[in-house]
CSV table of C-alpha atoms and ligand atoms in Angstrom, one decimal:
chain,number,residue,atom,x,y,z
A,1,MET,CA,-51.1,26.5,24.3
A,2,TYR,CA,-52.0,24.1,27.0
A,3,LYS,CA,-54.2,25.1,29.9
A,4,VAL,CA,-52.5,24.5,33.3
A,5,ILE,CA,-54.7,22.6,35.7
A,6,ARG,CA,-53.8,22.3,39.3
A,7,ASN,CA,-54.9,19.0,40.8
A,8,THR,CA,-54.0,18.9,44.5
A,9,LYS,CA,-54.5,15.1,44.4
A,10,TYR,CA,-50.9,15.0,42.9
A,11,ASP,CA,-49.3,16.9,45.8
A,12,TYR,CA,-48.9,13.8,47.9
A,13,ILE,CA,-48.4,16.0,50.9
A,14,GLY,CA,-47.0,14.1,53.9
A,15,GLN,CA,-46.1,11.0,51.9
A,16,SER,CA,-42.7,9.7,51.4
A,17,TYR,CA,-41.2,6.7,49.8
A,18,SER,CA,-40.8,4.9,53.1
A,19,SER,CA,-44.4,5.6,54.1
A,20,SER,CA,-45.4,2.9,51.7
A,21,TYR,CA,-42.3,0.9,50.7
A,22,PRO,CA,-39.2,-0.3,52.4
A,23,ASN,CA,-36.3,2.0,51.7
A,24,LEU,CA,-33.4,-0.4,51.1
A,25,HIS,CA,-30.9,2.3,50.1
A,26,LYS,CA,-30.7,6.0,49.8
A,27,TYR,CA,-31.1,7.2,46.2
A,28,PRO,CA,-31.4,10.8,45.0
A,29,ALA,CA,-34.5,12.1,43.3
A,30,THR,CA,-36.6,9.1,44.0
A,31,MET,CA,-40.1,9.2,42.6
A,32,LEU,CA,-43.0,8.3,44.9
A,33,PRO,CA,-44.4,5.0,43.6
A,34,GLN,CA,-47.8,6.4,44.6
A,35,ILE,CA,-47.5,8.8,41.7
A,36,GLY,CA,-46.9,6.0,39.2
A,37,ILE,CA,-49.8,4.0,40.6
A,38,ASP,CA,-52.2,6.9,40.2
A,39,VAL,CA,-51.1,7.7,36.7
A,40,LEU,CA,-51.3,4.0,35.6
A,41,LYS,CA,-54.8,3.7,37.1
A,42,GLU,CA,-55.9,6.9,35.4
A,43,LEU,CA,-54.7,5.5,32.1
A,44,ASN,CA,-56.3,2.1,32.8
A,45,ILE,CA,-53.1,0.3,32.4
A,46,SER,CA,-52.9,-3.0,34.3
A,47,ASP,CA,-50.9,-5.3,32.0
A,48,GLY,CA,-48.4,-5.2,29.1
A,49,ARG,CA,-44.7,-4.3,29.4
A,50,LEU,CA,-43.1,-1.5,31.2
A,51,LEU,CA,-39.7,0.1,30.2
A,52,ASP,CA,-38.0,2.6,32.4
A,53,PRO,CA,-34.8,3.7,30.6
A,54,TYR,CA,-33.7,5.9,33.6
A,55,CYS,CA,-35.0,3.5,36.3
A,56,GLY,CA,-33.0,4.9,39.3
A,57,SER,CA,-34.1,3.2,42.5
A,58,GLY,CA,-36.9,1.4,40.6
A,59,SER,CA,-40.0,3.3,41.8
A,60,SER,CA,-41.7,2.9,38.4
A,61,PHE,CA,-41.4,-0.9,38.8
A,62,ALA,CA,-43.1,-0.7,42.3
A,63,SER,CA,-45.9,1.2,40.6
A,64,GLY,CA,-46.1,-1.3,37.7
A,65,LEU,CA,-46.1,-4.3,40.0
A,66,GLU,CA,-48.8,-2.7,42.2
A,67,CYS,CA,-51.0,-2.2,39.1
A,68,GLY,CA,-50.5,-5.8,37.8
A,69,ILE,CA,-47.8,-5.4,35.2
A,70,LYS,CA,-45.5,-8.4,35.3
A,71,GLU,CA,-42.9,-7.8,32.6
A,72,MET,CA,-40.6,-4.9,33.3
A,73,TYR,CA,-37.3,-3.7,31.9
A,74,GLY,CA,-35.0,-1.0,33.0
A,75,CYS,CA,-31.6,0.5,32.6
A,76,ASP,CA,-29.6,3.3,34.2
A,77,ILE,CA,-26.2,4.8,33.7
A,78,ASN,CA,-25.5,4.5,37.5
A,79,PRO,CA,-24.5,0.9,38.5
A,80,LEU,CA,-25.9,1.5,42.0
A,81,ALA,CA,-29.4,2.2,40.5
A,82,VAL,CA,-29.2,-1.1,38.6
A,83,LEU,CA,-28.1,-3.0,41.7
A,84,LEU,CA,-30.9,-1.4,43.8
A,85,SER,CA,-33.6,-2.1,41.2
A,86,ARG,CA,-32.4,-5.6,40.7
A,87,VAL,CA,-32.3,-6.4,44.4
A,88,LYS,CA,-35.8,-4.9,45.0
A,89,PHE,CA,-37.5,-6.9,42.3
A,90,THR,CA,-35.7,-10.3,42.4
A,91,LYS,CA,-37.4,-13.0,44.4
A,92,ILE,CA,-35.0,-14.8,46.8
A,93,SER,CA,-35.7,-17.8,49.0
A,94,THR,CA,-35.8,-16.7,52.6
A,95,ASP,CA,-34.4,-20.0,53.8
A,96,LYS,CA,-31.4,-19.6,51.4
A,97,LEU,CA,-30.9,-16.1,52.5
A,98,LEU,CA,-30.9,-17.0,56.2
A,99,GLU,CA,-28.5,-19.9,55.6
A,100,THR,CA,-26.1,-17.6,53.7
A,101,ARG,CA,-26.3,-15.1,56.5
A,102,LYS,CA,-25.3,-17.7,59.0
A,103,VAL,CA,-22.4,-19.0,57.0
A,104,PHE,CA,-21.3,-15.4,56.3
A,105,ARG,CA,-21.3,-14.5,60.0
A,106,ASP,CA,-19.6,-17.7,61.2
A,107,ASN,CA,-16.9,-17.3,58.6
A,108,LEU,CA,-16.3,-13.7,59.4
A,109,TYR,CA,-16.2,-14.3,63.2
A,110,ASP,CA,-13.7,-17.1,62.7
A,111,PHE,CA,-11.6,-14.9,60.4
A,112,ILE,CA,-11.4,-11.9,62.8
A,113,LYS,CA,-10.2,-14.2,65.7
A,114,ASN,CA,-6.7,-13.8,64.2
A,115,GLU,CA,-6.1,-10.1,63.7
A,116,CYS,CA,-3.3,-10.7,61.2
A,117,ASN,CA,-5.7,-12.4,58.8
A,118,VAL,CA,-6.9,-9.1,57.3
A,119,GLU,CA,-3.4,-8.3,56.1
A,120,THR,CA,-3.6,-11.3,53.8
A,121,LEU,CA,-6.6,-10.0,51.9
A,122,PRO,CA,-6.3,-8.1,48.6
A,123,ARG,CA,-6.9,-4.4,49.0
A,124,PRO,CA,-9.3,-2.4,46.8
A,125,GLN,CA,-7.5,-0.1,44.4
A,126,ILE,CA,-9.0,3.2,45.5
A,127,THR,CA,-7.1,6.4,44.9
A,128,ASN,CA,-6.7,8.4,48.2
A,129,ILE,CA,-8.5,5.7,50.2
A,130,ASP,CA,-7.0,7.4,53.4
A,131,PHE,CA,-9.0,10.5,52.6
A,132,TRP,CA,-12.3,8.5,52.9
A,133,PHE,CA,-11.6,5.9,55.6
A,134,SER,CA,-9.6,5.3,58.7
A,135,LYS,CA,-7.3,2.2,58.5
A,136,GLU,CA,-9.6,0.4,61.0
A,137,VAL,CA,-12.7,1.1,58.9
A,138,ALA,CA,-11.0,0.2,55.6
A,139,ASP,CA,-9.8,-3.1,57.2
A,140,ASN,CA,-13.3,-4.0,58.4
A,141,LEU,CA,-14.9,-3.2,55.1
A,142,THR,CA,-12.2,-5.2,53.3
A,143,MET,CA,-13.1,-8.3,55.4
A,144,ILE,CA,-16.9,-7.9,54.9
A,145,LYS,CA,-16.4,-7.4,51.1
A,146,TYR,CA,-14.2,-10.5,50.9
A,147,PHE,CA,-16.9,-12.7,52.4
A,148,ILE,CA,-19.6,-11.1,50.3
A,149,ASP,CA,-17.5,-11.8,47.2
A,150,ASN,CA,-17.3,-15.5,48.3
A,151,ILE,CA,-21.1,-15.9,48.1
A,152,LYS,CA,-21.8,-18.1,45.1
A,153,ASP,CA,-25.4,-17.3,44.3
A,154,SER,CA,-25.4,-14.0,42.4
A,155,ASP,CA,-28.9,-12.8,43.5
A,156,ILE,CA,-28.0,-13.4,47.2
A,157,LYS,CA,-24.6,-11.7,46.7
A,158,SER,CA,-26.4,-8.6,45.2
A,159,PHE,CA,-28.7,-8.7,48.2
A,160,PHE,CA,-25.7,-8.4,50.5
A,161,LEU,CA,-24.0,-5.8,48.4
A,162,LEU,CA,-26.8,-3.3,48.8
A,163,PRO,CA,-26.5,-2.8,52.6
A,164,PHE,CA,-22.7,-3.0,52.1
A,165,SER,CA,-22.9,0.0,49.8
A,166,GLU,CA,-25.0,1.9,52.4
A,167,THR,CA,-22.5,0.9,55.1
A,168,VAL,CA,-19.5,2.1,53.1
A,169,ARG,CA,-21.1,5.5,52.7
A,170,GLU,CA,-22.2,5.7,56.3
A,171,CYS,CA,-18.8,4.9,57.8
A,172,SER,CA,-16.7,7.1,55.5
A,173,TYR,CA,-15.3,10.4,56.8
A,174,TYR,CA,-17.7,12.1,54.3
A,175,SER,CA,-20.8,10.9,56.3
A,176,ARG,CA,-19.2,11.8,59.6
A,177,LYS,CA,-18.5,15.4,58.5
A,178,ILE,CA,-22.0,16.2,57.3
B,1,SAM,C1,-34.6,11.1,38.6
B,1,SAM,S1,-33.7,9.6,38.5
B,1,SAM,C2,-34.9,8.4,38.2
B,1,SAM,C3,-35.7,8.2,39.4
B,1,SAM,C4,-36.5,6.9,39.3
B,1,SAM,N1,-37.7,7.0,38.6
B,1,SAM,C5,-36.7,6.6,40.8
B,1,SAM,O1,-37.8,6.7,41.2
B,1,SAM,O2,-35.8,6.3,41.5
B,1,SAM,C6,-33.0,9.8,37.0
B,1,SAM,C7,-32.0,8.6,36.7
B,1,SAM,O3,-31.6,8.8,35.4
B,1,SAM,C8,-30.3,8.2,35.3
B,1,SAM,N2,-29.6,8.7,34.1
B,1,SAM,C9,-29.1,9.9,33.8
B,1,SAM,N3,-28.6,10.0,32.6
B,1,SAM,C10,-28.7,8.7,32.1
B,1,SAM,C11,-28.4,8.1,30.8
B,1,SAM,N4,-27.8,8.8,29.9
B,1,SAM,N5,-28.7,6.9,30.6
B,1,SAM,C12,-29.4,6.1,31.6
B,1,SAM,N6,-29.7,6.6,32.8
B,1,SAM,C13,-29.4,7.9,33.0
B,1,SAM,C14,-29.6,8.7,36.6
B,1,SAM,O4,-28.6,7.8,37.0
B,1,SAM,C15,-30.8,8.6,37.6
B,1,SAM,O5,-30.8,7.3,38.3
């Protein structure tokens, strides 16, 4: 039998993920990185390798990085979790990112000048797409996704895909109903 010890230090009352780290995308059951940091410190772990086989949004990596661990591996059954963790912990040149954003915007603005253009784009094969999106929203998302897909650098492309994923959810009928 183990004795149960209540340590209020681990309540983390009033703290949330976003109180210490930028919240790039909603993810369910996110661990507070502060918990991982305290546990690693308590165990005197400040180097070595970290494996999180259920990495979710990557909170354990934030804890590891904060405590000095440089080599980290993770996997998750959910591709969104893999994208989220990858984007959070991949270094990208700010100049390259800003340049890509400029090209992306310019191309998109040019494209929407002719409203027939959208009809030339391949449509995503989604069953019951009309249940989730209005025609106008589906058209706009199709155009944005087309220009994201044209980004050559895979790290920058992933960086753009993350807010796109949040946007898709936010502008679906599902989000407007709840
Ligand atoms: C509670 S979340 C992990 C939270 C993570 N530590 C964080 O802070 O975001 C549990 C994760 O386990 C993943 N998962 C569930 N079953 C799995 C499996 N069989 N293989 C890999 N990942 C799995 C889920 O997709 C989910 O992202």
